[in-house]
Coordinates of C-alpha atoms in Angstrom, one line a residue:
M1 CA -15.2 41.0 -32.8
P2 CA -14.6 37.3 -31.9
A3 CA -17.0 35.5 -29.6
T4 CA -15.9 34.9 -26.1
P5 CA -15.3 31.2 -25.6
R6 CA -17.5 29.4 -23.0
P7 CA -15.7 27.9 -20.0
W8 CA -14.7 24.3 -20.5
T9 CA -17.0 21.7 -18.8
A10 CA -16.1 18.1 -18.2
P11 CA -17.9 15.5 -20.4
A12 CA -21.0 14.2 -18.7
T13 CA -19.4 10.8 -18.7
L14 CA -15.6 10.9 -18.2
P15 CA -14.0 9.1 -21.2
L16 CA -12.4 6.4 -19.1
P17 CA -10.6 4.0 -19.2
I18 CA -7.9 5.1 -21.6
D19 CA -6.0 2.2 -23.0
G20 CA -2.5 2.0 -24.4
P21 CA -0.8 -1.2 -25.6
R22 CA 0.6 -2.0 -22.1
V23 CA -1.2 0.4 -19.7
R24 CA -4.7 1.4 -18.8
L25 CA -5.6 4.8 -17.2
R26 CA -8.6 4.6 -14.9
L27 CA -9.9 6.0 -11.7
W28 CA -8.3 4.6 -8.6
E29 CA -10.5 2.0 -6.9
D30 CA -11.0 1.0 -3.3
A31 CA -9.5 -2.4 -4.1
D32 CA -6.2 -0.6 -5.1
A33 CA -5.5 0.7 -1.5
A34 CA -3.3 -2.2 -0.4
A35 CA -1.3 -2.2 -3.6
L36 CA -0.9 1.6 -3.6
F37 CA 0.2 1.6 0.0
G38 CA 2.7 -1.2 -0.8
I39 CA 4.2 0.7 -3.7
V40 CA 4.6 3.9 -1.8
D41 CA 5.9 2.2 1.4
E42 CA 8.4 0.0 -0.5
H43 CA 9.7 2.9 -2.6
R44 CA 9.2 5.8 -0.3
A45 CA 12.8 6.9 -0.3
A46 CA 13.1 7.0 -4.1
L47 CA 9.7 8.7 -4.5
L48 CA 10.5 11.4 -1.9
E49 CA 13.2 12.8 -4.1
F50 CA 10.6 14.5 -6.3
L51 CA 7.2 13.7 -4.8
P52 CA 6.9 15.4 -1.4
W53 CA 3.5 13.8 -0.7
A54 CA 5.3 10.5 -0.2
E55 CA 6.6 11.8 3.1
T56 CA 3.2 12.3 4.8
S57 CA 0.7 10.3 2.7
H58 CA 0.1 6.6 2.4
R59 CA 1.3 5.9 5.9
D60 CA -0.9 2.7 6.1
V61 CA -3.6 1.0 4.0
A62 CA -6.4 3.0 5.6
D63 CA -4.6 6.2 4.7
S64 CA -4.3 5.0 1.1
W65 CA -8.0 4.0 1.0
A66 CA -9.0 7.5 2.3
I67 CA -6.8 9.2 -0.3
I68 CA -8.4 7.0 -3.1
D69 CA -11.8 8.0 -1.7
G70 CA -10.9 11.7 -1.9
M71 CA -9.6 11.3 -5.4
G72 CA -12.9 9.7 -6.4
A73 CA -14.9 12.5 -4.8
Q74 CA -12.8 15.0 -6.8
A75 CA -13.5 13.2 -10.1
A76 CA -17.3 13.4 -9.3
T77 CA -17.2 17.1 -8.5
R78 CA -18.3 19.7 -11.0
P79 CA -16.8 21.8 -12.2
L80 CA -13.9 19.3 -12.5
G81 CA -10.7 20.8 -11.2
N82 CA -8.5 17.8 -10.6
L83 CA -8.7 14.3 -12.0
V84 CA -6.3 11.8 -10.5
L85 CA -5.9 8.5 -12.4
A86 CA -4.2 5.2 -11.8
I87 CA -1.8 3.8 -14.3
V88 CA -2.2 0.1 -14.3
D89 CA -0.9 -2.9 -16.2
R90 CA -3.4 -3.5 -18.9
Q91 CA -3.1 -7.3 -18.7
T92 CA -3.0 -7.8 -14.9
G93 CA -4.6 -4.6 -13.5
E94 CA -1.5 -4.2 -11.2
P95 CA -1.0 -0.5 -10.2
L96 CA 2.1 0.9 -11.8
G97 CA 1.8 4.6 -10.8
G98 CA -0.4 7.6 -11.3
T99 CA -1.2 10.5 -13.6
G100 CA -4.0 12.9 -14.2
L101 CA -5.3 16.2 -15.3
H102 CA -4.5 18.7 -12.6
R103 CA -5.1 22.4 -12.1
I104 CA -7.8 22.4 -14.7
D105 CA -8.6 25.9 -15.8
A106 CA -12.1 25.9 -17.3
A107 CA -11.8 29.5 -18.5
Q108 CA -8.7 28.7 -20.5
H109 CA -9.6 25.1 -21.4
T110 CA -6.2 23.9 -20.0
A111 CA -4.9 21.4 -17.6
E112 CA -1.5 20.3 -16.2
I113 CA -0.4 16.7 -16.6
G114 CA 1.5 15.1 -13.7
Y115 CA 2.8 11.5 -13.6
W116 CA 4.8 9.0 -11.6
I117 CA 5.8 5.3 -12.0
R118 CA 6.9 2.9 -9.3
P119 CA 10.7 2.9 -9.2
D120 CA 11.1 -0.8 -9.9
R121 CA 9.5 -0.2 -13.3
W122 CA 11.4 3.0 -14.3
G123 CA 13.0 2.9 -17.7
E124 CA 10.4 0.8 -19.4
G125 CA 8.6 3.6 -21.2
L126 CA 5.4 3.1 -19.2
C127 CA 5.1 6.7 -18.2
T128 CA 5.6 7.9 -21.8
E129 CA 3.0 5.5 -23.1
A130 CA 0.5 6.6 -20.4
T131 CA 1.2 10.3 -21.0
R132 CA 0.8 9.9 -24.8
H133 CA -2.6 8.4 -24.4
L134 CA -3.7 10.8 -21.8
I135 CA -2.8 13.7 -24.0
S136 CA -4.7 12.2 -26.9
A137 CA -7.8 11.7 -24.8
A138 CA -7.5 15.2 -23.2
L139 CA -7.3 17.1 -26.5
R140 CA -9.9 15.0 -28.4
P141 CA -13.2 16.8 -28.7
V142 CA -16.0 15.7 -26.4
A143 CA -18.1 14.8 -29.4
D144 CA -15.4 12.4 -30.4
G145 CA -15.1 10.7 -27.0
G146 CA -12.4 12.9 -25.4
F147 CA -12.2 15.6 -22.7
G148 CA -12.2 18.5 -25.1
L149 CA -9.4 20.5 -23.6
R150 CA -7.4 23.0 -25.7
R151 CA -4.0 23.0 -24.1
L152 CA -2.0 20.8 -21.8
I153 CA 1.1 21.7 -19.7
V154 CA 3.7 19.3 -18.4
V155 CA 5.9 20.6 -15.6
A156 CA 8.9 18.4 -14.4
A157 CA 11.7 19.1 -12.0
A158 CA 14.8 19.8 -14.1
A159 CA 16.8 17.5 -12.0
N160 CA 14.4 14.6 -12.7
V161 CA 15.9 13.4 -15.9
G162 CA 13.4 10.6 -16.4
S163 CA 10.4 12.9 -16.0
C164 CA 12.0 15.5 -18.4
R165 CA 12.5 12.8 -21.0
V166 CA 8.8 12.0 -21.2
P167 CA 7.8 15.2 -23.0
E168 CA 11.0 15.1 -25.0
K169 CA 10.2 11.6 -26.3
L170 CA 6.6 12.7 -27.1
G171 CA 8.0 15.6 -29.2
L172 CA 6.4 18.3 -27.0
R173 CA 7.8 21.8 -27.2
L174 CA 9.7 23.2 -24.2
E175 CA 8.2 26.6 -23.7
A176 CA 9.7 27.7 -20.4
S177 CA 12.2 26.9 -17.7
R178 CA 11.3 28.3 -14.3
V179 CA 14.4 29.1 -12.2
Q180 CA 14.2 28.0 -8.5
A181 CA 10.5 27.3 -8.9
R182 CA 10.3 24.4 -6.4
W183 CA 11.7 23.3 -3.1
E184 CA 13.3 19.8 -3.3
R185 CA 14.4 17.8 -0.3
G186 CA 18.2 17.7 -0.1
R187 CA 18.5 20.1 -3.0
G188 CA 16.8 23.3 -2.0
W189 CA 15.3 25.6 -4.6
S190 CA 15.4 23.9 -7.9
D191 CA 14.3 24.6 -11.5
D192 CA 11.3 23.3 -13.4
R193 CA 11.1 22.6 -17.1

């Protein structure tokens, strides 16, 4: 009879930052609060189409700072259940968007990857690059400097063509489409891929 696997545990030191050629994935920092608020505030209407948090979050710099503080607290919590990361320009440090390992299921050694990029940088492949490197780090064994997860899930709104293209460009397998799985502003119940 096969042995029962042990629950996944986060590496003692998170393997961060994660670098790609153009992007760096790292924890959000207090110094990012003004830039994060500026991105969300400037692009709120475009972000709202698929990111409902943009309606009520990041209403001012203090709110963005408090959200960053909460994300840092989550990253320090064990067992780790949610790790929210900034996607920043590797050369300038400018925030470009966010990603992370969400809904971490320690028993199954799995996590969900979410992502977003500021709308004025859409179409540059930044999200694909960030996701490629996050997947690599997430699946790499802890002994080799990774997170040691076994399986990752990407869920994107079917109507969000750009988000759906990210896993396609990375050659990930589409395993399921969920019919009317999410409520989208202006669209009603919509499908996930």
